[in-house]
Amino acid sequence: MNTDLLRKHIKEYVQHIQKDKLLHEQYIAERQERTDYYQSWTVERISSMNEEEFYEYISKLWAMLIWGNKKYVIDKLIAENGFKKVKDELAELVWGKQTVKDRWDHFRQEVKGIGWATMMSEILCHTHPNDCMLWNRRAYDGLRFLGVSNLPHFDYQQTGQKYCELSGVAKEIAKEMRELGIPGVNLLTVDYFLCHELQFEENLSQIHEKPKRLEIESEVEQVDATTSEFIHDEVKEKLRDIGLWLGFKSETEKKVAVGLKVDTVWESTIGNMGRVIYVFEVQTGGSIDSLIINLLKALNNPAVQGVVAVSDAVQLAKIKEHAAGVSGLHEKLKYWDYKEVLHVHESLESVNESINSLGLVPKGF
């Protein structure tokens, strides 16, 4: 981390506080209110919460700003995991006796359905603001601007070990802020500093470039089985999110033919004419021949108008080679690099967060 750059911006932050103390006090009060709320949810309260209380608990998170229909997301989370399991795992994540690293990895492994990295960090930060940082896109931008290396850009990279390392960096920033005269600093204060003081266009213009792709090695072949599974799950879920944001009925693990479930589908009904379905299969391991067979089976459903293979550039080239001689498939098969999927999701996430923050649609609509 570039300590000189950090100190320069902390000093500018102090000046901003002095110029508008009332605004700063409002932000601090808002964060204290959120801390008080989440700290009030003890193990016993979390374990006994009903679905309405769980909805409030999750929907208050800043991470939920990307969703206009929060109930849809929360209902799906409960349906995919079971309400008791979600509550038990949440209580263990927040108040468990294991290390944060181990609790993080356990929750990440056990609870499926949504991108949890931002939500997990926000819940932990609001509950334990002296020890756990809030990790989101703006924190990533702020730390990258400060020269912090090896930052996780996608959820599958955010392990418990990495989260603890990042919280350690945030504690270093908090220490510098205290030494430069800012009282009462915790990691929520650091979050405000990263997400507001460092989010100027001139600061960020050079860091929004897409990472260069690795053209020589197949990324999905270089990772271990656990990471491969996390990539697979994250990509299929974000494909679902993209479909929802584009107005499709979008689902994961959807049956589209006898004996066949595919990773993600986008579905649209055209008046009284019927359905149009697009199928996405994410390839991070296993046989390419099996993938080809699954895609052919999907095309037996007359509603399926297109099939898309999703992997890295090297794997996609292999899939294209295998599909070239398969009549009826190669004409309809499309190819999407999974890193592009994640970047598209990130862009649409930002758009939805901005629009939903305007409050144009009443919550009860």
PDB file of C-alpha atoms in Angstrom, residues 7-173:
ATOM      1  CA  ARG A   7      -1.834   9.985   4.297  1.00  0.00           C
ATOM      2  CA  LYS A   8      -2.362  12.642   1.636  1.00  0.00           C
ATOM      3  CA  HIS A   9      -5.993  11.623   1.207  1.00  0.00           C
ATOM      4  CA  ILE A  10      -6.606  11.222   4.936  1.00  0.00           C
ATOM      5  CA  LYS A  11      -5.472  14.839   5.394  1.00  0.00           C
ATOM      6  CA  GLU A  12      -7.859  15.907   2.623  1.00  0.00           C
ATOM      7  CA  TYR A  13     -10.581  13.872   4.325  1.00  0.00           C
ATOM      8  CA  VAL A  14      -9.938  15.754   7.587  1.00  0.00           C
ATOM      9  CA  GLN A  15     -10.372  19.028   5.702  1.00  0.00           C
ATOM     10  CA  HIS A  16     -13.679  17.832   4.241  1.00  0.00           C
ATOM     11  CA  ILE A  17     -14.887  16.887   7.721  1.00  0.00           C
ATOM     12  CA  GLN A  18     -13.998  20.334   9.052  1.00  0.00           C
ATOM     13  CA  LYS A  19     -15.828  22.033   6.184  1.00  0.00           C
ATOM     14  CA  ASP A  20     -19.039  20.089   6.664  1.00  0.00           C
ATOM     15  CA  LYS A  21     -19.130  18.684  10.184  1.00  0.00           C
ATOM     16  CA  LEU A  22     -22.911  18.246  10.126  1.00  0.00           C
ATOM     17  CA  LEU A  23     -22.823  15.976   7.069  1.00  0.00           C
ATOM     18  CA  HIS A  24     -20.010  13.939   8.585  1.00  0.00           C
ATOM     19  CA  GLU A  25     -21.933  13.565  11.844  1.00  0.00           C
ATOM     20  CA  GLN A  26     -24.972  12.367   9.895  1.00  0.00           C
ATOM     21  CA  TYR A  27     -22.940   9.672   8.168  1.00  0.00           C
ATOM     22  CA  ILE A  28     -21.377   8.573  11.466  1.00  0.00           C
ATOM     23  CA  ALA A  29     -24.812   8.469  13.112  1.00  0.00           C
ATOM     24  CA  GLU A  30     -26.190   6.372  10.250  1.00  0.00           C
ATOM     25  CA  ARG A  31     -23.376   3.858  10.627  1.00  0.00           C
ATOM     26  CA  GLN A  32     -23.823   3.732  14.408  1.00  0.00           C
ATOM     27  CA  GLU A  33     -27.533   3.087  13.940  1.00  0.00           C
ATOM     28  CA  ARG A  34     -26.776   0.193  11.614  1.00  0.00           C
ATOM     29  CA  THR A  35     -24.185  -1.190  14.029  1.00  0.00           C
ATOM     30  CA  ASP A  36     -26.683  -1.030  16.897  1.00  0.00           C
ATOM     31  CA  TYR A  37     -29.277  -2.835  14.778  1.00  0.00           C
ATOM     32  CA  TYR A  38     -27.058  -5.725  13.670  1.00  0.00           C
ATOM     33  CA  GLN A  39     -25.374  -6.127  17.058  1.00  0.00           C
ATOM     34  CA  SER A  40     -28.829  -6.535  18.607  1.00  0.00           C
ATOM     35  CA  TRP A  41     -29.270  -9.784  16.671  1.00  0.00           C
ATOM     36  CA  THR A  42     -27.771 -12.263  19.108  1.00  0.00           C
ATOM     37  CA  VAL A  43     -27.429 -15.988  18.381  1.00  0.00           C
ATOM     38  CA  GLU A  44     -30.770 -16.579  20.085  1.00  0.00           C
ATOM     39  CA  ARG A  45     -32.556 -13.842  18.116  1.00  0.00           C
ATOM     40  CA  ILE A  46     -31.162 -15.011  14.787  1.00  0.00           C
ATOM     41  CA  SER A  47     -32.101 -18.620  15.529  1.00  0.00           C
ATOM     42  CA  SER A  48     -35.679 -17.650  16.413  1.00  0.00           C
ATOM     43  CA  MET A  49     -36.280 -14.994  13.729  1.00  0.00           C
ATOM     44  CA  ASN A  50     -39.277 -15.450  11.441  1.00  0.00           C
ATOM     45  CA  GLU A  51     -39.222 -14.894   7.682  1.00  0.00           C
ATOM     46  CA  GLU A  52     -40.479 -11.320   7.996  1.00  0.00           C
ATOM     47  CA  GLU A  53     -37.652 -10.467  10.395  1.00  0.00           C
ATOM     48  CA  PHE A  54     -35.145 -12.227   8.155  1.00  0.00           C
ATOM     49  CA  TYR A  55     -36.413 -10.181   5.209  1.00  0.00           C
ATOM     50  CA  GLU A  56     -35.804  -6.966   7.171  1.00  0.00           C
ATOM     51  CA  TYR A  57     -32.366  -8.155   8.322  1.00  0.00           C
ATOM     52  CA  ILE A  58     -31.192  -8.847   4.759  1.00  0.00           C
ATOM     53  CA  SER A  59     -33.039  -6.092   2.914  1.00  0.00           C
ATOM     54  CA  LYS A  60     -31.439  -3.365   5.084  1.00  0.00           C
ATOM     55  CA  LEU A  61     -28.005  -4.250   3.702  1.00  0.00           C
ATOM     56  CA  TRP A  62     -26.478  -1.780   1.252  1.00  0.00           C
ATOM     57  CA  ALA A  63     -25.601  -4.801  -0.895  1.00  0.00           C
ATOM     58  CA  MET A  64     -29.325  -5.286  -1.571  1.00  0.00           C
ATOM     59  CA  LEU A  65     -29.585  -1.941  -3.383  1.00  0.00           C
ATOM     60  CA  ILE A  66     -28.932  -3.773  -6.646  1.00  0.00           C
ATOM     61  CA  TRP A  67     -32.294  -5.531  -6.327  1.00  0.00           C
ATOM     62  CA  GLY A  68     -35.582  -3.771  -6.947  1.00  0.00           C
ATOM     63  CA  ASN A  69     -37.507  -6.886  -5.904  1.00  0.00           C
ATOM     64  CA  LYS A  70     -35.674  -7.878  -2.729  1.00  0.00           C
ATOM     65  CA  LYS A  71     -38.379 -10.338  -1.720  1.00  0.00           C
ATOM     66  CA  TYR A  72     -37.723 -12.426  -4.833  1.00  0.00           C
ATOM     67  CA  VAL A  73     -34.037 -12.783  -3.931  1.00  0.00           C
ATOM     68  CA  ILE A  74     -34.678 -13.581  -0.264  1.00  0.00           C
ATOM     69  CA  ASP A  75     -37.475 -16.054  -1.042  1.00  0.00           C
ATOM     70  CA  LYS A  76     -35.177 -17.843  -3.492  1.00  0.00           C
ATOM     71  CA  LEU A  77     -32.398 -17.979  -0.920  1.00  0.00           C
ATOM     72  CA  ILE A  78     -34.750 -19.624   1.588  1.00  0.00           C
ATOM     73  CA  ALA A  79     -36.166 -22.023  -1.014  1.00  0.00           C
ATOM     74  CA  GLU A  80     -32.713 -23.197  -2.143  1.00  0.00           C
ATOM     75  CA  ASN A  81     -31.258 -23.739   1.329  1.00  0.00           C
ATOM     76  CA  GLY A  82     -34.112 -24.122   3.812  1.00  0.00           C
ATOM     77  CA  PHE A  83     -34.910 -21.401   6.339  1.00  0.00           C
ATOM     78  CA  LYS A  84     -33.573 -23.214   9.404  1.00  0.00           C
ATOM     79  CA  LYS A  85     -30.247 -23.931   7.710  1.00  0.00           C
ATOM     80  CA  VAL A  86     -29.864 -20.307   6.609  1.00  0.00           C
ATOM     81  CA  LYS A  87     -30.517 -19.051  10.157  1.00  0.00           C
ATOM     82  CA  ASP A  88     -28.213 -21.611  11.768  1.00  0.00           C
ATOM     83  CA  GLU A  89     -25.384 -20.830   9.344  1.00  0.00           C
ATOM     84  CA  LEU A  90     -25.924 -17.076   9.722  1.00  0.00           C
ATOM     85  CA  ALA A  91     -25.728 -17.324  13.529  1.00  0.00           C
ATOM     86  CA  GLU A  92     -22.520 -19.341  13.216  1.00  0.00           C
ATOM     87  CA  LEU A  93     -21.006 -16.846  10.750  1.00  0.00           C
ATOM     88  CA  VAL A  94     -21.708 -13.856  12.980  1.00  0.00           C
ATOM     89  CA  TRP A  95     -21.176 -15.259  16.464  1.00  0.00           C
ATOM     90  CA  GLY A  96     -19.369 -18.584  16.041  1.00  0.00           C
ATOM     91  CA  LYS A  97     -16.316 -19.471  18.145  1.00  0.00           C
ATOM     92  CA  GLN A  98     -14.122 -20.456  15.199  1.00  0.00           C
ATOM     93  CA  THR A  99     -11.855 -17.905  13.516  1.00  0.00           C
ATOM     94  CA  VAL A 100     -13.423 -15.452  11.074  1.00  0.00           C
ATOM     95  CA  LYS A 101     -11.479 -17.211   8.328  1.00  0.00           C
ATOM     96  CA  ASP A 102     -13.016 -20.584   9.130  1.00  0.00           C
ATOM     97  CA  ARG A 103     -16.514 -19.189   9.677  1.00  0.00           C
ATOM     98  CA  TRP A 104     -16.330 -17.349   6.367  1.00  0.00           C
ATOM     99  CA  ASP A 105     -15.231 -20.410   4.403  1.00  0.00           C
ATOM    100  CA  HIS A 106     -17.815 -22.635   6.077  1.00  0.00           C
ATOM    101  CA  PHE A 107     -20.711 -20.282   5.317  1.00  0.00           C
ATOM    102  CA  ARG A 108     -19.479 -19.746   1.775  1.00  0.00           C
ATOM    103  CA  GLN A 109     -19.408 -23.496   1.229  1.00  0.00           C
ATOM    104  CA  GLU A 110     -22.754 -24.302   2.848  1.00  0.00           C
ATOM    105  CA  VAL A 111     -25.155 -21.545   1.781  1.00  0.00           C
ATOM    106  CA  LYS A 112     -25.954 -21.401  -1.912  1.00  0.00           C
ATOM    107  CA  GLY A 113     -27.936 -19.134  -4.157  1.00  0.00           C
ATOM    108  CA  ILE A 114     -26.589 -15.577  -4.172  1.00  0.00           C
ATOM    109  CA  GLY A 115     -23.241 -13.818  -4.309  1.00  0.00           C
ATOM    110  CA  TRP A 116     -22.538 -13.689  -0.586  1.00  0.00           C
ATOM    111  CA  ALA A 117     -19.113 -12.047  -0.392  1.00  0.00           C
ATOM    112  CA  THR A 118     -20.383  -8.469  -0.115  1.00  0.00           C
ATOM    113  CA  MET A 119     -23.320  -9.383   2.124  1.00  0.00           C
ATOM    114  CA  MET A 120     -21.190 -11.515   4.445  1.00  0.00           C
ATOM    115  CA  SER A 121     -18.639  -8.750   4.872  1.00  0.00           C
ATOM    116  CA  GLU A 122     -21.336  -6.127   5.463  1.00  0.00           C
ATOM    117  CA  ILE A 123     -23.059  -8.203   8.149  1.00  0.00           C
ATOM    118  CA  LEU A 124     -19.715  -8.910   9.841  1.00  0.00           C
ATOM    119  CA  CYS A 125     -18.599  -5.279   9.625  1.00  0.00           C
ATOM    120  CA  HIS A 126     -21.845  -3.926  11.062  1.00  0.00           C
ATOM    121  CA  THR A 127     -21.685  -6.461  13.886  1.00  0.00           C
ATOM    122  CA  HIS A 128     -17.922  -6.341  14.558  1.00  0.00           C
ATOM    123  CA  PRO A 129     -16.818  -2.922  13.203  1.00  0.00           C
ATOM    124  CA  ASN A 130     -13.449  -2.995  14.970  1.00  0.00           C
ATOM    125  CA  ASP A 131     -12.338  -6.259  13.408  1.00  0.00           C
ATOM    126  CA  CYS A 132     -14.156  -6.909  10.104  1.00  0.00           C
ATOM    127  CA  MET A 133     -14.131  -4.711   7.024  1.00  0.00           C
ATOM    128  CA  LEU A 134     -16.920  -4.115   4.534  1.00  0.00           C
ATOM    129  CA  TRP A 135     -15.875  -5.473   1.146  1.00  0.00           C
ATOM    130  CA  ASN A 136     -17.588  -4.241  -2.003  1.00  0.00           C
ATOM    131  CA  ARG A 137     -16.828  -2.785  -5.415  1.00  0.00           C
ATOM    132  CA  ARG A 138     -15.996   0.665  -3.995  1.00  0.00           C
ATOM    133  CA  ALA A 139     -13.665  -0.792  -1.385  1.00  0.00           C
ATOM    134  CA  TYR A 140     -11.941  -2.692  -4.201  1.00  0.00           C
ATOM    135  CA  ASP A 141     -11.543   0.545  -6.179  1.00  0.00           C
ATOM    136  CA  GLY A 142     -10.274   2.472  -3.157  1.00  0.00           C
ATOM    137  CA  LEU A 143      -7.695  -0.114  -2.136  1.00  0.00           C
ATOM    138  CA  ARG A 144      -6.537  -0.583  -5.700  1.00  0.00           C
ATOM    139  CA  PHE A 145      -6.055   3.181  -5.983  1.00  0.00           C
ATOM    140  CA  LEU A 146      -3.934   3.045  -2.821  1.00  0.00           C
ATOM    141  CA  GLY A 147      -1.699   0.426  -4.412  1.00  0.00           C
ATOM    142  CA  VAL A 148      -2.864  -2.649  -2.502  1.00  0.00           C
ATOM    143  CA  SER A 149      -2.000  -5.711  -4.594  1.00  0.00           C
ATOM    144  CA  ASN A 150      -3.631  -9.110  -5.101  1.00  0.00           C
ATOM    145  CA  LEU A 151      -7.168  -7.864  -4.549  1.00  0.00           C
ATOM    146  CA  PRO A 152     -10.023 -10.310  -5.228  1.00  0.00           C
ATOM    147  CA  HIS A 153     -12.136  -9.019  -8.086  1.00  0.00           C
ATOM    148  CA  PHE A 154     -14.776 -11.751  -8.112  1.00  0.00           C
ATOM    149  CA  ASP A 155     -16.631 -13.683  -5.419  1.00  0.00           C
ATOM    150  CA  TYR A 156     -14.882 -16.981  -6.118  1.00  0.00           C
ATOM    151  CA  GLN A 157     -11.556 -15.324  -5.213  1.00  0.00           C
ATOM    152  CA  GLN A 158     -12.828 -14.111  -1.841  1.00  0.00           C
ATOM    153  CA  THR A 159     -11.714 -16.807   0.572  1.00  0.00           C
ATOM    154  CA  GLY A 160     -11.713 -16.491   4.335  1.00  0.00           C
ATOM    155  CA  GLN A 161      -7.953 -16.042   4.288  1.00  0.00           C
ATOM    156  CA  LYS A 162      -8.212 -13.221   1.767  1.00  0.00           C
ATOM    157  CA  TYR A 163     -11.007 -11.522   3.720  1.00  0.00           C
ATOM    158  CA  CYS A 164      -8.891 -11.549   6.883  1.00  0.00           C
ATOM    159  CA  GLU A 165      -5.945 -10.110   4.952  1.00  0.00           C
ATOM    160  CA  LEU A 166      -8.148  -7.301   3.647  1.00  0.00           C
ATOM    161  CA  SER A 167      -9.487  -6.594   7.134  1.00  0.00           C
ATOM    162  CA  GLY A 168      -5.858  -6.308   8.231  1.00  0.00           C
ATOM    163  CA  VAL A 169      -5.241  -3.684   5.538  1.00  0.00           C
ATOM    164  CA  ALA A 170      -8.348  -1.799   6.680  1.00  0.00           C
ATOM    165  CA  LYS A 171      -7.004  -1.825  10.257  1.00  0.00           C
ATOM    166  CA  GLU A 172      -3.750  -0.276   8.998  1.00  0.00           C
ATOM    167  CA  ILE A 173      -5.794   2.498   7.354  1.00  0.00           C
TER     168      ILE A 173
END
